[in-house]
């Protein structure tokens, strides 16, 4: 255990870890005895960081006939009292060995009594030997991933000048963020940078962690992300692995897990299992939110996929959770949903692909439609439903398309919105439906693009169809809109008549917002007429 040599090459460059190295060196220098624990998941760079703190150092104590290793080591430190830094790298291998933790704990406690010995222990997870006052390094979950700037520098220097000069840095950052800036993953992907960055992104998205391997030799924890993760997985029991599979399915992990997990997975003793996964560094915990780094998540999903019962449990949780949460204020709702949004989208998309959408799924889409910040994601979900939801009625499909059109218009995607409107109009004609809403949206697009004459005709036609369908409220809206169009065309007399008429009708049906909007437009017309009259009178005086 003590004499193991660190066979890895000492890193000439360590990216994004200068502050950690400085902190560790200062701690070792300033304390009579330093007890430093460098914790974190596989591939995060614990060994490389240790070697940078103190370049390769081994005791190389000669054997003595008739004495065991422990007796030899204790004798050595009793007679050699010079300051020594002892590095116990990959300590989890020894800590979880058949020898038993009690003997290892006792052995370390005896060594710590030699005050001239300082220790650096690196290991996966947080299950570090107790009764020793270690200084734990990094964040709550150990050594963090690299900052994006450091990950980019590392990637480009390994990839080489030709690659870095010809590729999009924006795409490089996109790839690094998908790798969660895990040092081993960044290094191994950079070694494959003999092809364009778009091809690297495609390779990662199609093949996951299977591409994160160095060379064709026997893979190890230093040359393969999958080997590194599997070492930690091997420490788990059946239930912990089951929970790990569930969490790997959720891109956001489980926000506020101690409040939500018992509803997500009511049949698991989750508290003890979460602790076990944290101890193996397969999860990170930040302010009560647990999740996985992307390479770990991709590997677990591939090799240990979630079961159908767990998928259904997550689906039921989120469909009910969305309905419950809309009782709060809009800002609070959006902030809370933001923590879960990628989980919700994952569940909705997975069911749209399997063509098993129900009214509860549609209801979830309708809730998300009320929150503009999620529009790009909701459009993606609707596209999947429309492609894979053959059981939807014509009405349901049209309602979803209209929502999509509204979102495209909000994002000023005019051409795509017009294309979708045309498709709906064709379906309406084909099915002899008098729904005028596509015309109304088309008119709104043209209005926003300042094609007012054509817009007026479209809105007028929509108004007629709404009146035929006895849809009074939408017909009045069209009249209000015609008044606003005439106002923009400086046709104030016609605009005043239409807006006054719309105001009167809104009052009859009790739409106070419509009344207020008409009054505001009429007030704008009055201001403009006063300005015009004043200008005319001044010109006469001159």
Short mmCIF file of N, CA and C in Angstrom, two decimals, residues 63 67 110 141 159 170-171 203 222 282 294 298 303 342 372 394 403 411 423 435 438 456 493 508 527:
data_model
loop_
_atom_site.label_atom_id
_atom_site.label_comp_id
_atom_site.label_asym_id
_atom_site.label_seq_id
_atom_site.Cartn_x
_atom_site.Cartn_y
_atom_site.Cartn_z
N UNK A 63 13.62 -4.46 1.95
CA UNK A 63 13.06 -5.50 2.79
C UNK A 63 14.04 -5.96 3.86
N UNK A 67 10.84 -9.89 8.93
CA UNK A 67 9.91 -8.81 9.34
C UNK A 67 8.86 -8.60 8.25
N UNK A 110 -1.87 4.61 13.17
CA UNK A 110 -0.51 4.45 13.73
C UNK A 110 0.49 5.33 12.98
N UNK A 141 -18.64 17.82 -3.56
CA UNK A 141 -18.55 16.50 -4.21
C UNK A 141 -17.13 16.18 -4.66
N UNK A 159 -5.15 18.65 -29.45
CA UNK A 159 -5.59 18.45 -30.83
C UNK A 159 -4.56 18.97 -31.84
N UNK A 170 -16.86 27.92 -31.11
CA UNK A 170 -18.21 27.76 -30.57
C UNK A 170 -18.61 26.29 -30.56
N UNK A 171 -18.28 25.56 -31.64
CA UNK A 171 -18.58 24.13 -31.71
C UNK A 171 -17.70 23.33 -30.74
N UNK A 203 -20.00 11.90 -33.58
CA UNK A 203 -19.46 10.65 -33.06
C UNK A 203 -19.81 10.48 -31.59
N UNK A 222 -6.92 4.92 -16.86
CA UNK A 222 -6.27 6.13 -17.36
C UNK A 222 -6.43 6.29 -18.87
N UNK A 282 -20.21 8.54 -7.96
CA UNK A 282 -20.99 8.38 -9.19
C UNK A 282 -22.07 9.45 -9.30
N UNK A 294 -21.80 14.06 -17.42
CA UNK A 294 -22.30 13.53 -18.70
C UNK A 294 -21.68 12.20 -19.11
N UNK A 298 -24.01 8.89 -19.73
CA UNK A 298 -24.08 8.21 -21.02
C UNK A 298 -23.71 6.73 -20.89
N UNK A 303 -25.12 0.89 -20.70
CA UNK A 303 -24.84 -0.46 -20.18
C UNK A 303 -25.86 -0.93 -19.16
N UNK A 342 -35.38 19.75 -18.53
CA UNK A 342 -34.83 18.75 -19.44
C UNK A 342 -35.35 17.35 -19.09
N UNK A 372 -42.91 31.43 -22.05
CA UNK A 372 -42.20 31.72 -23.29
C UNK A 372 -40.73 31.27 -23.28
N UNK A 394 -57.77 15.01 -35.73
CA UNK A 394 -57.44 16.17 -36.57
C UNK A 394 -57.47 17.44 -35.73
N UNK A 403 -50.37 26.14 -31.80
CA UNK A 403 -49.46 26.52 -30.71
C UNK A 403 -48.03 26.67 -31.25
N UNK A 411 -40.88 33.94 -31.69
CA UNK A 411 -39.43 33.92 -31.95
C UNK A 411 -39.07 34.58 -33.28
N UNK A 423 -50.00 24.71 -44.22
CA UNK A 423 -50.33 23.30 -44.04
C UNK A 423 -51.67 23.14 -43.33
N UNK A 435 -62.52 26.84 -39.45
CA UNK A 435 -61.64 27.45 -38.45
C UNK A 435 -60.85 28.60 -39.08
N UNK A 438 -56.04 30.10 -38.43
CA UNK A 438 -54.82 30.19 -39.25
C UNK A 438 -54.75 31.48 -40.06
N UNK A 456 -55.25 43.52 -43.78
CA UNK A 456 -56.63 43.95 -43.55
C UNK A 456 -57.61 43.01 -44.22
N UNK A 493 -60.37 58.23 -39.33
CA UNK A 493 -61.83 58.21 -39.22
C UNK A 493 -62.34 56.77 -39.20
N UNK A 508 -70.14 44.76 -23.81
CA UNK A 508 -71.34 43.92 -23.72
C UNK A 508 -71.01 42.51 -23.25
N UNK A 527 -54.35 61.82 -29.93
CA UNK A 527 -53.09 62.56 -29.83
C UNK A 527 -52.55 62.92 -31.20
#
